[in-house]
Short mmCIF file of C-alpha atoms in Angstrom, two decimals:
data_model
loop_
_atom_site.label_atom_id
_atom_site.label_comp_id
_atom_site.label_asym_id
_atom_site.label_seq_id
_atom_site.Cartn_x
_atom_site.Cartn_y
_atom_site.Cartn_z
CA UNK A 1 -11.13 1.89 3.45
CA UNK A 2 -13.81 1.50 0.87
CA UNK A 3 -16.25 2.95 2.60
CA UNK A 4 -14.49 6.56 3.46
CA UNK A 5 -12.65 6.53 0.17
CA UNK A 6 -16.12 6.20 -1.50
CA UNK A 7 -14.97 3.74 -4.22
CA UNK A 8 -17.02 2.04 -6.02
CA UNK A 9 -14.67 -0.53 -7.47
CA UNK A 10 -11.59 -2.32 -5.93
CA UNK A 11 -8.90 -4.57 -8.30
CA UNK A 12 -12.41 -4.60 -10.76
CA UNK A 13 -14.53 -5.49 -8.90
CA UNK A 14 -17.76 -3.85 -7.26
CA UNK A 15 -17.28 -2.40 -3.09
CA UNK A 16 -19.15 -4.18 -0.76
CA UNK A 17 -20.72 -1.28 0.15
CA UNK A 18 -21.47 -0.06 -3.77
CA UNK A 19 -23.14 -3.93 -4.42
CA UNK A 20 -24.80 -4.01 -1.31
CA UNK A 21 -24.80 -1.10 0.92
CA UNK A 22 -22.71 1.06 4.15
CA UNK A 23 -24.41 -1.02 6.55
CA UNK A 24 -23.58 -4.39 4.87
CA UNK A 25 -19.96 -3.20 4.44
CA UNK A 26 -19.72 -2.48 7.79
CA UNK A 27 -21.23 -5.88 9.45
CA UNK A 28 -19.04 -7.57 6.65
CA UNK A 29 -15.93 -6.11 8.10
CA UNK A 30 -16.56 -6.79 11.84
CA UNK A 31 -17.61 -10.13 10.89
CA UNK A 32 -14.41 -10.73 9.15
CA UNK A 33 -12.51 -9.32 12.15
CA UNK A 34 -14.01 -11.75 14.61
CA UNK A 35 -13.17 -14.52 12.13
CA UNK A 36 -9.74 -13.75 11.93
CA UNK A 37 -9.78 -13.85 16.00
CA UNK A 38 -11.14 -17.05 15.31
CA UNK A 39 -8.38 -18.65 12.90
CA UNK A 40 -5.31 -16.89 15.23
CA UNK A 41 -7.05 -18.73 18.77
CA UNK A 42 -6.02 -22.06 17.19
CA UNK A 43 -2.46 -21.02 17.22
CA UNK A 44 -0.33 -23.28 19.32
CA UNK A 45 -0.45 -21.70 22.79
CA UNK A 46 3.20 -21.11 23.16
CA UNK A 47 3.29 -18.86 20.16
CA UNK A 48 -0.07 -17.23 19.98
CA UNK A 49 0.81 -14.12 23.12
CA UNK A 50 3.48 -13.73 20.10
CA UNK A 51 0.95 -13.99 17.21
CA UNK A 52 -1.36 -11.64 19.05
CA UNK A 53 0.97 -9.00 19.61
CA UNK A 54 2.28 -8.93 16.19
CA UNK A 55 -2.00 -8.89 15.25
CA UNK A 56 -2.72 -6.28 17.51
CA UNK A 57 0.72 -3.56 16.72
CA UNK A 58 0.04 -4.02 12.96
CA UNK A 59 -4.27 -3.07 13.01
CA UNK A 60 -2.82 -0.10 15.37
CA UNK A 61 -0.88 0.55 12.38
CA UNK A 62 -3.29 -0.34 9.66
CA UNK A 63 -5.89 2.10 11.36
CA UNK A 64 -2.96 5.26 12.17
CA UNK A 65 -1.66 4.64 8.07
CA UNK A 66 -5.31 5.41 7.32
CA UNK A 67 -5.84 8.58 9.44
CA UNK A 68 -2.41 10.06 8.04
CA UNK A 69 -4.00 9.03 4.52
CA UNK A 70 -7.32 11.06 5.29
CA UNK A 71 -5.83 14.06 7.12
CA UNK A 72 -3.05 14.49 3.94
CA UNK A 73 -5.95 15.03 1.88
CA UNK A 74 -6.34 18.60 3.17
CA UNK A 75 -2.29 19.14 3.06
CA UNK A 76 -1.07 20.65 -0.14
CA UNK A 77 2.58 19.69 0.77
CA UNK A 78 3.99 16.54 2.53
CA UNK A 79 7.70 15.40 2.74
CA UNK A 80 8.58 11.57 1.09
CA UNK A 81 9.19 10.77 4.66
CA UNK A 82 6.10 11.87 5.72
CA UNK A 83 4.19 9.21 2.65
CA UNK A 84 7.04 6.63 3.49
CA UNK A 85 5.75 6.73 7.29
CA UNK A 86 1.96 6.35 6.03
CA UNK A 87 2.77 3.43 3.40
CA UNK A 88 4.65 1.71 6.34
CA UNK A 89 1.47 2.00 8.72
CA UNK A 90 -1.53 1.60 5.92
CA UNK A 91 0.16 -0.92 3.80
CA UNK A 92 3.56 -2.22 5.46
CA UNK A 93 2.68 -2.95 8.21
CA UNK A 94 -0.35 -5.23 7.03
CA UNK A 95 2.25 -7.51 4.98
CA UNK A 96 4.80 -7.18 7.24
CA UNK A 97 2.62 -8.55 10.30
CA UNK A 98 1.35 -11.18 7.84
CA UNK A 99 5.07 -13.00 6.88
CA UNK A 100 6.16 -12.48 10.78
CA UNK A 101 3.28 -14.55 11.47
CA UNK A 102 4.59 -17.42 9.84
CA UNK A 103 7.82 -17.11 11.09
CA UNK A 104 6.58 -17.23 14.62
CA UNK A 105 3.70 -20.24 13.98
CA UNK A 106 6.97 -22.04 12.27
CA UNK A 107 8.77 -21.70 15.31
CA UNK A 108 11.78 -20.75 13.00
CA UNK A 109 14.69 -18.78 14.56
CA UNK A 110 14.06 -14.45 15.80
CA UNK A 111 16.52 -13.83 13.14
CA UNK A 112 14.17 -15.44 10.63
CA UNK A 113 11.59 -13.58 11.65
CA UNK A 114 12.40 -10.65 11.86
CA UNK A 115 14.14 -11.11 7.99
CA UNK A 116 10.39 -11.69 7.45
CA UNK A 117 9.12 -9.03 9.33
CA UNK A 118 11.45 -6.85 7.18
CA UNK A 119 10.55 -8.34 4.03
CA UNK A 120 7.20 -8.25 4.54
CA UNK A 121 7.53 -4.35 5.19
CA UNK A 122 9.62 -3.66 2.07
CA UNK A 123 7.21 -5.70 -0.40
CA UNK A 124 4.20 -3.47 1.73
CA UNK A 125 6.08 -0.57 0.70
CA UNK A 126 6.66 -1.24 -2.98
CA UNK A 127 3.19 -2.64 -3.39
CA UNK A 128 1.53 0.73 -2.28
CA UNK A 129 3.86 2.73 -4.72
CA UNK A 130 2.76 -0.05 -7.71
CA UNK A 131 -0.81 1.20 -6.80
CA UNK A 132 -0.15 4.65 -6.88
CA UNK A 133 1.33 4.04 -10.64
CA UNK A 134 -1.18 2.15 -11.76
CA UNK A 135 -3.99 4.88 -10.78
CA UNK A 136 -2.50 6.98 -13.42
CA UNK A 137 -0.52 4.33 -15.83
CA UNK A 138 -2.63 1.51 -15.81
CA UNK A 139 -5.43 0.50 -17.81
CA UNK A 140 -8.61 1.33 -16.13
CA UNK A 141 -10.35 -1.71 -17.60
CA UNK A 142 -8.06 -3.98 -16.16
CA UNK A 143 -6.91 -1.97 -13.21
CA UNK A 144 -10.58 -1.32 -12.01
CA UNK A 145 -11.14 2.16 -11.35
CA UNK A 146 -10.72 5.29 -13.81
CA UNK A 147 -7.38 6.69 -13.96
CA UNK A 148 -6.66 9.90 -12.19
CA UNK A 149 -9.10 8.60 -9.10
CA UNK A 150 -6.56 9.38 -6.48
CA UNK A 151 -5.50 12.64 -8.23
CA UNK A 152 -9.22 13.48 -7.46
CA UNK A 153 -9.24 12.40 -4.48
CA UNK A 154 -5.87 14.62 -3.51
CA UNK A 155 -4.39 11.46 -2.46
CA UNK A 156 -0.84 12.00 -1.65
CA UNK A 157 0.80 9.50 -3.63
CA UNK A 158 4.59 8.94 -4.43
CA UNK A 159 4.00 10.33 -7.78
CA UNK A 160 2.76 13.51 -6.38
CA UNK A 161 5.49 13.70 -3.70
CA UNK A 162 7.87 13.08 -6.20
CA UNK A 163 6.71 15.94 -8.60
CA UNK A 164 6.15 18.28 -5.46
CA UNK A 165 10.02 17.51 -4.72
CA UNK A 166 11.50 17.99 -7.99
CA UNK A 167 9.31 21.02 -9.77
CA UNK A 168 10.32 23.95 -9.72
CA UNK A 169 9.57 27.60 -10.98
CA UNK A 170 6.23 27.45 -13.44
CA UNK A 171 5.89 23.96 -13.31
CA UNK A 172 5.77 23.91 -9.55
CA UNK A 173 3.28 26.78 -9.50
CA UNK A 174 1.27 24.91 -12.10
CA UNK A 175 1.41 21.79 -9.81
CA UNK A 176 0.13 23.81 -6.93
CA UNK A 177 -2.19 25.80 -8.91
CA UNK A 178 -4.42 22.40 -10.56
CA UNK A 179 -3.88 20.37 -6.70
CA UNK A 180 -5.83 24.12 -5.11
CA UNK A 181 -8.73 23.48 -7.47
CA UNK A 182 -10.70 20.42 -8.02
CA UNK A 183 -12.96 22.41 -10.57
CA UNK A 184 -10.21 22.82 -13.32
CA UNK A 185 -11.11 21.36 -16.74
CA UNK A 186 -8.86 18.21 -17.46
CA UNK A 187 -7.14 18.52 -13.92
CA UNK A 188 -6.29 14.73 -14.06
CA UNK A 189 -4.42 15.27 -17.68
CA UNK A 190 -2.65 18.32 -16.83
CA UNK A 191 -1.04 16.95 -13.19
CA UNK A 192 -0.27 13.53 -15.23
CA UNK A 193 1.39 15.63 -18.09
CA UNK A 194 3.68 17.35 -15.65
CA UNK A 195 4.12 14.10 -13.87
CA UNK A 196 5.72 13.11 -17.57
CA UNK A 197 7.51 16.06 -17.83
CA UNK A 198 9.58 15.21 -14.46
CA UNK A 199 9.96 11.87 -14.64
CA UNK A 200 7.90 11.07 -12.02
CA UNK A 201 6.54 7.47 -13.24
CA UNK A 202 10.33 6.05 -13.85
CA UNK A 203 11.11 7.41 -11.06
CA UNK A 204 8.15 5.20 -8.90
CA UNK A 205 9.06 2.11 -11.41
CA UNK A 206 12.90 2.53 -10.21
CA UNK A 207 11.92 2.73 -6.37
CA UNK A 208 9.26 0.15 -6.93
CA UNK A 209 12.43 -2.08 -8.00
CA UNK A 210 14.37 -0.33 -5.16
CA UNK A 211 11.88 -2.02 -2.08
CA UNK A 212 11.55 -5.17 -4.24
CA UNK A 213 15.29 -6.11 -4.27
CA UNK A 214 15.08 -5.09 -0.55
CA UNK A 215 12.41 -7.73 0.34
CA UNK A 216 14.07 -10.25 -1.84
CA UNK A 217 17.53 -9.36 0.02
CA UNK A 218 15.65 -10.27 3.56
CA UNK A 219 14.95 -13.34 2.08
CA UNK A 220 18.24 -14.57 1.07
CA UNK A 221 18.71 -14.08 4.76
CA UNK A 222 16.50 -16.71 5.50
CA UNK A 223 18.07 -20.50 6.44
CA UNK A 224 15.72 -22.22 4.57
CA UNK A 225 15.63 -25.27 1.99
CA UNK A 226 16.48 -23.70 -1.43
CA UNK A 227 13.00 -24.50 -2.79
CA UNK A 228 11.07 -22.90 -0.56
CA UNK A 229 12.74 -19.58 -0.74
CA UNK A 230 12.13 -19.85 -4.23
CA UNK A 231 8.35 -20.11 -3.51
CA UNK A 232 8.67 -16.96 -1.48
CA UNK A 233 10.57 -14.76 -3.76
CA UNK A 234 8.16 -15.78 -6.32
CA UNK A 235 5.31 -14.83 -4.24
CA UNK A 236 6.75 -11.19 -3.45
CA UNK A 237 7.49 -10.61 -7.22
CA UNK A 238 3.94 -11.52 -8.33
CA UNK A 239 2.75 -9.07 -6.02
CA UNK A 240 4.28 -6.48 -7.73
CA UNK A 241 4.39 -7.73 -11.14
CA UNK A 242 0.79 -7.12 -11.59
CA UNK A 243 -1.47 -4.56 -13.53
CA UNK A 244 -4.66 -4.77 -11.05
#
């Protein structure tokens, strides 16, 4: 992801492939993928077919979220349920795969898991959107890369769905006019002043809360000791409570 967004920080930090280079990057990230072959093969054997299918469906997903990212680039217009179905594949379906796991090497109940499952895919959901507010509202000190990278980029984010959706007349032309070309002076100011002018950042912040409550509500379903649903919902609100 690093590598074919060109970024040369991620949460503050320096790219493997910015500290070190491509090729590095590369070798790093199939050596990490064997690895995590390695940790799932010590699975009990009457859950890991399970584990491995769950693996295998969400890097499907992981890789199809990513193309839909990259080929939205070049589309001046996408629908919120065209971004919903990327955020589901690139980031959903990474977290969602990830609490279903533990459900399954738990043995807990199908019901359980698949309250996880949907958790998981509602916190995936809601963390994507908190990264496409902080691009433009957060500090770039603390968030790690300068603000405006994804408007840039032409990253379809919520934000820009959002303000797509809702302008109309001069401000949609406006919209249109500064995402047709890159070269504009202060591009990044003007689209994040019109994302001001329609609300767009309370409206992320309220559907932020929106997939929150969502994954919190899949928890409650769980049948689990009181305590350790508390560690859980914890866990899913620090993920989103964050400014990196």
């Amino acid at each position: 992801d690093d590598i074919m967004d060109q970024a040369d920080t991620r949460r503050g930090q320096s790219t493997v492939h910015k500290k070190w280079d491509v090729n590095t990057a590369i070798l790093a990230g199939d050596a990490m993928c064997m690895l995590a072959y390695k940790y799932i093969s010590k699975c009990e054997s009457r859950v890991l077919p399970l584990v491995m299918d769950s693996f295998h469906k969400a890097a499907e997903q992981v890789c199809e979220g990513q193309q839909l990212d990259m080929d939205y680039e070049k589309q001046l217009f996408i629908t919120e349920d065209d971004y919903t179905d990327m955020i589901s594949c690139k980031t959903g379906a990474l977290i969602a795969c990830s609490m279903e796991v533990g459900g399954l090497c738990a043995e807990t109940s199908p019901r359980s898991v698949n309250n996880l499952f949907n958790a998981g895919m509602a916190l995936g959901r809601a963390f994507q959107i908190q990264d496409d507010y902080l691009d433009v509202y957060g500090d770039p000190n603390v968030f790690g890369k300068s603000a405006g990278t994804d408007i840039n980029n032409n990253k379809k984010t919520w934000l820009l769905t959002y303000a797509l959706r809702n302008a109309t007349g001069e401000n949609l032309a406006e919209l249109n006019r500064l995402l047709s070309h890159k070269e504009v002076p202060d591009r990044v100011e003007q689209v994040v002043f019109l994302y001001n002018k329609l609300g767009a950042g309370q409206a992320a912040r309220e559907r932020i809360a929106f997939y929150l409550e969502s994954a919190l509500n899949s928890l409650d379903n769980l049948v689990i000791r009181a305590e350790r649903s508390t560690v859980l919902q914890e866990f899913l609100k620090s993920l989103i409570d964050r400014n990196r």
